[in-house]
XYZ file of C-alpha atoms in Angstrom:
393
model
C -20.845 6.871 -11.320
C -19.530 7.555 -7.869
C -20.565 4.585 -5.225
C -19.976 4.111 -1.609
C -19.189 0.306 -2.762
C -16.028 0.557 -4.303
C -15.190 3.098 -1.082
C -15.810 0.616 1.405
C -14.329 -2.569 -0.860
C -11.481 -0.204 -1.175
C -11.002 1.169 2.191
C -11.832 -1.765 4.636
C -10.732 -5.026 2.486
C -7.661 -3.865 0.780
C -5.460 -0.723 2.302
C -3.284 -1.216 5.639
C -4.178 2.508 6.967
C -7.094 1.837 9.203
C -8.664 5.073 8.559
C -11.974 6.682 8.863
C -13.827 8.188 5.407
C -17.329 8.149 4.415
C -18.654 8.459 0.921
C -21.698 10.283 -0.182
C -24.207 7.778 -0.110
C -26.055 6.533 -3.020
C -29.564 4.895 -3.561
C -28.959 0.904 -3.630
C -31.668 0.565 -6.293
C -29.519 2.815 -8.805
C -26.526 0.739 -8.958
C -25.206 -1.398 -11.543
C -22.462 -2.552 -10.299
C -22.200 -5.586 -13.297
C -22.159 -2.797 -15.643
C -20.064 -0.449 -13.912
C -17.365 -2.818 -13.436
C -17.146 -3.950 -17.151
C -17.108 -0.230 -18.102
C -13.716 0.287 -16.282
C -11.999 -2.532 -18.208
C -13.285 -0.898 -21.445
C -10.910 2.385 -20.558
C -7.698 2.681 -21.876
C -4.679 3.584 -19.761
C -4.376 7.408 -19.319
C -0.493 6.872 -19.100
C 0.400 3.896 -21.963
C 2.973 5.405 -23.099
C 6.566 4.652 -21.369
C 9.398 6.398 -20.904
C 12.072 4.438 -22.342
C 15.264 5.905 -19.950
C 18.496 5.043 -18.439
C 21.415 6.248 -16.407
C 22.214 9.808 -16.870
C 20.043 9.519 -19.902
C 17.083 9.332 -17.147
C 18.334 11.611 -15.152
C 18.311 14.214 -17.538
C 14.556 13.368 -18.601
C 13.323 13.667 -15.509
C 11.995 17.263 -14.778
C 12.114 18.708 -10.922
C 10.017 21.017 -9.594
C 10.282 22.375 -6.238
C 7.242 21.576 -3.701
C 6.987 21.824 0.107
C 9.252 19.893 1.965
C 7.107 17.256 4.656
C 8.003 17.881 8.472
C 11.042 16.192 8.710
C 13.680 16.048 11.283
C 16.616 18.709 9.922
C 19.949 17.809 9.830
C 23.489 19.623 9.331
C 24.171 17.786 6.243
C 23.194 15.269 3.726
C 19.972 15.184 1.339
C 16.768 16.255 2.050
C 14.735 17.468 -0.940
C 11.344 17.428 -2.047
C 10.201 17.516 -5.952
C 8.285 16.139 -8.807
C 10.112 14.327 -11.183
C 8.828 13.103 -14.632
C 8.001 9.607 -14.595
C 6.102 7.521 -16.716
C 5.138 10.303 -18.794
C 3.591 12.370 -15.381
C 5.058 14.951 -12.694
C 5.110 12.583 -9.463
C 5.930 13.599 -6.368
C 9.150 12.146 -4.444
C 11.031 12.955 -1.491
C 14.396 12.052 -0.479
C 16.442 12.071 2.680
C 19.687 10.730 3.206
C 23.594 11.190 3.374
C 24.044 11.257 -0.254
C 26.673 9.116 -2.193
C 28.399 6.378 -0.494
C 25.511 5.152 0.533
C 22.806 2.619 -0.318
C 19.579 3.570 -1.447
C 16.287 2.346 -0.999
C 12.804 3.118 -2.246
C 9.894 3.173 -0.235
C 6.171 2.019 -1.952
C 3.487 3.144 0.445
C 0.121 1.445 0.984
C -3.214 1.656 0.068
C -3.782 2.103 -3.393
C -3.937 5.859 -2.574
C -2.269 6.885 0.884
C 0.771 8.801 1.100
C 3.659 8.082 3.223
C 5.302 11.425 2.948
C 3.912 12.895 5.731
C 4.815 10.360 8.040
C 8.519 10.470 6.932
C 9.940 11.245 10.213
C 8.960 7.789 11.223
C 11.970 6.590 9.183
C 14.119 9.293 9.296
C 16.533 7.214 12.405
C 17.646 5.354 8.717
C 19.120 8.205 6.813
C 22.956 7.500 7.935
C 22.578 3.921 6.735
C 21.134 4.364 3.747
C 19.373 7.231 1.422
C 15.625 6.376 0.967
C 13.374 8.117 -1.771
C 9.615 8.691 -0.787
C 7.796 8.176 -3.694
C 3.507 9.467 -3.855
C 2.325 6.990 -6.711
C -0.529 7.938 -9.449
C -3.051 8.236 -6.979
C -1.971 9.646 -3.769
C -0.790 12.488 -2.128
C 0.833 15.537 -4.009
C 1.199 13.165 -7.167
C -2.921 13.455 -7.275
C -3.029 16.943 -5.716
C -0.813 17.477 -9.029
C -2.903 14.863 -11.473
C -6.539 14.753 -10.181
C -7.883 12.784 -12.691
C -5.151 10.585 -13.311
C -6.254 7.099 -12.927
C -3.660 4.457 -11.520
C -3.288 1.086 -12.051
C -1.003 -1.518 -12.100
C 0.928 -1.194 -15.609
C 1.687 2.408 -14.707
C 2.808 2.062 -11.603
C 5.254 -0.732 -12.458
C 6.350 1.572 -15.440
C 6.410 4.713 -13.282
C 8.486 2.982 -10.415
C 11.059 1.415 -13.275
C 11.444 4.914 -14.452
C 11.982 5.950 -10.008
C 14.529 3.163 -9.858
C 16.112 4.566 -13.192
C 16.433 7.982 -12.036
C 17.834 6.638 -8.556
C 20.142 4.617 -9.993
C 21.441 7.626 -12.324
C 21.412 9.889 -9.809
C 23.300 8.243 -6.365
C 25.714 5.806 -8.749
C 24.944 2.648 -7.645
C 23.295 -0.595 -10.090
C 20.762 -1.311 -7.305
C 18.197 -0.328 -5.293
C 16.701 -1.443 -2.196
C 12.802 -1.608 -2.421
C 10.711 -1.417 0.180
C 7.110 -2.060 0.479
C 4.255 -1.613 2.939
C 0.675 -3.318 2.743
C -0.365 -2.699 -1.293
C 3.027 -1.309 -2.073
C 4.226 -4.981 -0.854
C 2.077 -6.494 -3.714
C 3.576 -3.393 -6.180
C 7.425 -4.344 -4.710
C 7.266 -8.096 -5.127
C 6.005 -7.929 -8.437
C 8.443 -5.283 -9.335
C 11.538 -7.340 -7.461
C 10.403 -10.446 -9.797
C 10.449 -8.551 -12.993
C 13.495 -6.746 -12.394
C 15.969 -8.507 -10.574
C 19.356 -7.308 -11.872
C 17.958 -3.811 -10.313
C 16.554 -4.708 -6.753
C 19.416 -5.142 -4.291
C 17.195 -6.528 -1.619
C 13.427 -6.764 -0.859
C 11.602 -6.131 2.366
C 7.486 -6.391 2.444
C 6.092 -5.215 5.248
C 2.504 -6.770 6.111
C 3.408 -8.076 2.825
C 0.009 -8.538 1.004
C -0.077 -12.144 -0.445
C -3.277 -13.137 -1.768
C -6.108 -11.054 -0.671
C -8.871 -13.396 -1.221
C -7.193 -15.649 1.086
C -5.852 -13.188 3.541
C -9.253 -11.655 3.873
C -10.673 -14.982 4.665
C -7.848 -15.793 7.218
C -8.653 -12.466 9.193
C -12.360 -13.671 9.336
C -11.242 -16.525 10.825
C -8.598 -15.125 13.221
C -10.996 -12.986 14.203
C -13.757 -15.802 14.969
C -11.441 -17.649 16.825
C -10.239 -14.454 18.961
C -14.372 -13.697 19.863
C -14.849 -17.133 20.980
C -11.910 -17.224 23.058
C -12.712 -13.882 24.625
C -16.486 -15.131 25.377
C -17.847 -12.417 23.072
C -21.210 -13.668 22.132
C -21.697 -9.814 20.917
C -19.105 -10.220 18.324
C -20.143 -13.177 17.628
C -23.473 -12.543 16.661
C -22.221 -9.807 14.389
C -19.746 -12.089 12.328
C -22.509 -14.413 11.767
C -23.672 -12.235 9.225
C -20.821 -12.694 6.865
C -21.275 -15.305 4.798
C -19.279 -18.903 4.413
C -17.663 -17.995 1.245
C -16.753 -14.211 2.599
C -14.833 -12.479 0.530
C -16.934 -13.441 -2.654
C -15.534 -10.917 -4.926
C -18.334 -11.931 -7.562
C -20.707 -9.727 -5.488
C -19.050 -5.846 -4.508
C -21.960 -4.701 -2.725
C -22.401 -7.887 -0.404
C -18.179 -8.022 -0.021
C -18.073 -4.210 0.990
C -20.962 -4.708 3.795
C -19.495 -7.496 5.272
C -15.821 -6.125 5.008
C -17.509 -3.784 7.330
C -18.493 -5.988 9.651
C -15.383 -7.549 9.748
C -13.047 -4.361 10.196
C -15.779 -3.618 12.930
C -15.447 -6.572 14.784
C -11.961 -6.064 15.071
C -11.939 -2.788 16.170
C -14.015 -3.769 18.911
C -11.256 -6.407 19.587
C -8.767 -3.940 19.734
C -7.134 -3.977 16.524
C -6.114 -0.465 14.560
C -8.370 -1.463 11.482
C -11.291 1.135 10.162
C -15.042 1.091 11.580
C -17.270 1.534 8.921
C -20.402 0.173 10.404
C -21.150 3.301 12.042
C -21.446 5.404 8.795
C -23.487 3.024 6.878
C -26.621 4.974 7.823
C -25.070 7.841 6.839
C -24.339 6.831 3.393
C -27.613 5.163 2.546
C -29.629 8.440 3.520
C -27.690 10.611 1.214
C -26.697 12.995 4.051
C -24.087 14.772 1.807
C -23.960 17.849 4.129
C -22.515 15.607 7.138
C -19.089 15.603 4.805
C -16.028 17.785 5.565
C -14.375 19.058 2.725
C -11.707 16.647 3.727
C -13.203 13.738 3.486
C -14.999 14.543 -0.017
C -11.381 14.910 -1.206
C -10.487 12.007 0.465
C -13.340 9.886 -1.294
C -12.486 11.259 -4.816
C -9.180 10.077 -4.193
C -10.184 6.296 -3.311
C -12.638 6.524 -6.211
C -10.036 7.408 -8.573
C -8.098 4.452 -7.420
C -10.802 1.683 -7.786
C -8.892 0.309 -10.729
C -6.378 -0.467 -8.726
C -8.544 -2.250 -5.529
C -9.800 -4.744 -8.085
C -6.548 -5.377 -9.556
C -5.090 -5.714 -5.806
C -8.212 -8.004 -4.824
C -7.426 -10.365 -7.822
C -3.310 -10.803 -6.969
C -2.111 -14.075 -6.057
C 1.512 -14.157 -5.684
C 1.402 -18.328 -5.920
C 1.002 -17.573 -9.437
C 4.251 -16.648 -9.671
C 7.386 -18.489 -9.462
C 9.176 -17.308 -6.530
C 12.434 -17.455 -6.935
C 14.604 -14.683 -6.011
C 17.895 -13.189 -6.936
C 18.232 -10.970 -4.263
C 17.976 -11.128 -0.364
C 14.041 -11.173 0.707
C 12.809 -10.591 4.274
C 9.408 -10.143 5.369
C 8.124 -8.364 8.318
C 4.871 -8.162 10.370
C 3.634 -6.987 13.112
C 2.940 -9.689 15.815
C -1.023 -8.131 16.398
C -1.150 -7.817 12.707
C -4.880 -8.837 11.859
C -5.255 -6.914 8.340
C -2.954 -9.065 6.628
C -1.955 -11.722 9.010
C 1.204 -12.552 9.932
C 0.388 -16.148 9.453
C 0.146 -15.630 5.507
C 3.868 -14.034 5.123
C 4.996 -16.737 7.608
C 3.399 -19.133 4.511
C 4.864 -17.378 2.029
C 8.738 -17.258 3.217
C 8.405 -20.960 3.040
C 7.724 -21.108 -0.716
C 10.083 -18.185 -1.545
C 13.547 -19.051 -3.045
C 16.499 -16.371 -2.652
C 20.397 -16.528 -1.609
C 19.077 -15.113 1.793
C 15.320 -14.779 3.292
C 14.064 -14.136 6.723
C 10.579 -14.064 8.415
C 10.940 -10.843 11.227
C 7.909 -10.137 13.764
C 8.100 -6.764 15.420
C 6.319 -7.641 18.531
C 3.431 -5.377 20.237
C 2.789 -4.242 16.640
C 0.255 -4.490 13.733
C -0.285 -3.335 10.625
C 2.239 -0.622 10.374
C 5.283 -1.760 12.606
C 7.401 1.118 11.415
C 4.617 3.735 13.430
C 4.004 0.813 16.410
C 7.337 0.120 17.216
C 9.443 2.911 15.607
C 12.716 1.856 17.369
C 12.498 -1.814 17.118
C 11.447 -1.669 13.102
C 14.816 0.811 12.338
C 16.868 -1.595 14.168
C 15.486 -4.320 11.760
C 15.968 -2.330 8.555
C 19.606 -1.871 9.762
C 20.334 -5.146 10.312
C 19.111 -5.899 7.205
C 20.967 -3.588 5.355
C 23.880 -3.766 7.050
C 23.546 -7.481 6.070
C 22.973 -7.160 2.277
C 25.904 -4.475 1.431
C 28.804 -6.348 3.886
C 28.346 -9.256 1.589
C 28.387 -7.353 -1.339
C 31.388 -5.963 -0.399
């Protein structure tokens, strides 16, 4: 069954991309959302098997296929080339840009679940002479769903699919390690993946670096009070005051989505590049299915597909790990970040053990410092790679 819950859980609680989608719009009374969500646990993995590869052995698995290359800045030499490669058992979709050997390379993980970075590769392209990054569209998203529409992603699969990336990368550039790279969910995807796979991960950057979302989610509520009353916005106010005291209660979908709503509302209103959902409420409880573009029914069988994932995103807590690093670890946020506050990374570092780590804030930015502050955000990544490989010799 298709709901407008899991949309809005999806959409306003967990991804970093502030956008606008609507879902069809179902009749409250039909849901079961108790049964629903036990249903989804009951389904096996559409992608158990793994693909048990390394070195040139990987590379030689792997099987390209030429796609459309995203509007990137050209240049006279050096990599830039766009294709599936076979990971995990399925044709994903990666792009890479760079100089090409005798340089580092990094992988990007994109946010979400299920929103493509690809398209917005430009915005990093000022870091191809330092180091070769590979764009990577996980189960889910972008041309790897355009591909695999009724693959369903979740976390064992993407961890599998990226070890197979990180394989392939490896094989293909020469080096033992990787850089990885993570934005928003593919921060929670990264650290778990930098944990589990140390000898491979050369450093780790998170950016809005998703820590526990139960708790970040209830520190954004209360950001956001405080901001209202300091402002002298009764309005805004008046509209929190409908979430309730133990906001997010992920027991209840329904009542979490709604207020999520409210919340991402609020700080709209306040100036923040979050998504407004409040507005199309009416819309989906009336079942107005001809108000939809063609785009945004796409765009809603995408998030659907990825519900999986939300719930395993909504239930992370990284204090359940142990974290203690092998490799370099910085964190950065934007300074206006209210998605994922800044305030929960700057908690994090603190805990975190590695042989370097760093807490950066990209000022006048939020959720996605590498779009905010373009210039500022590639000077950072330099620094920091500059940093890692000059001690590595």
């Amino acid at each position: 069954m298709k709901n407008w819950l899991v949309l809005l859980v999806t959409s306003v609680v967990l991804t970093g991309c502030g956008l606008n989608y609507q879902d069809e719009g179902t009749d409250l009374d039909a849901l079961n959302m108790d049964e629903e969500v036990a249903s989804l646990d009951e389904e096996p993995s559409l992608f158990a098997e793994d693909v048990e590869a390394n070195g040139e052995e990987a590379l030689s698995q792997f099987n390209a296929k030429m796609a459309d290359l995203p509007t990137v800045e050209l240049r006279d030499s050096g990599i830039q080339e766009s294709h599936f490669l076979r990971l995990n058992g399925l044709d994903q979709y990666v792009y890479e840009v760079g100089q090409g050997e005798g340089l580092p390379v990094a992988i990007f993980l994109h946010g979400g679940p299920g929103f493509s970075y690809t398209n917005q590769a430009d915005t990093l392209v000022g870091l191809s002479d330092q180091v070769n990054v590979l764009f990577w569209d996980q189960i889910g998203a972008g041309k790897t769903y355009e591909a695999n529409s009724n693959a369903e992603p979740n976390m064992d699969d993407l961890q599998a699919s990226l070890t197979d990336l990180v394989a392939y990368t490896k094989a293909r550039y020469g080096v033992d390690q990787v850089g990885i790279i993570g934005h928003s969910w593919g921060s929670a995807l990264g650290v778990s993946y930098a944990l589990d796979h140390p000898d491979d991960v050369a450093f780790y950057v998170g950016i809005g670096q998703v820590v526990t979302p139960v708790e970040d989610e209830a520190v954004a509520l209360s950001q956001t009070r405080e901001l209202a009353t300091s402002l002298g916005r009764q309005d805004l106010l008046d509209q929190l005051s409908e979430i309730s005291t133990d906001y997010p209660n992920t027991e209840n979908f329904l009542t979490l989505a709604y207020e999520a709503a409210i919340l991402r509302s609020v700080q709209r209103e306040l100036g923040f590049g979050t998504a407004d959902f409040v507005q199309y409420l009416p819309l989906l409880l009336t079942n107005q299915v001809d108000k939809l573009s063609a785009g945004d029914r796409e765009m809603l069988d995408r998030m659907l597909l990825n519900q999986r994932l939300y719930r395993e995103l909504l239930a992370t807590d990284i204090y359940a790990r142990d974290l203690e690093f092998s490799m370099p670890v910085y964190l950065i946020s934007g300074e206006n970040d209210i998605q994922v506050p800044r305030s929960q990374s700057e908690k994090m570092i603190e805990r975190v053990q590695a042989p370097t780590k760093e807490m950066i804030i990209i000022p006048d930015a939020g959720h996605t410092p590498m779009i905010d502050q373009e210039t500022d955000f590639i000077q950072t990544l330099t620094t920091i790679i500059n940093r890692t490989f000059s001690a590595n010799g």
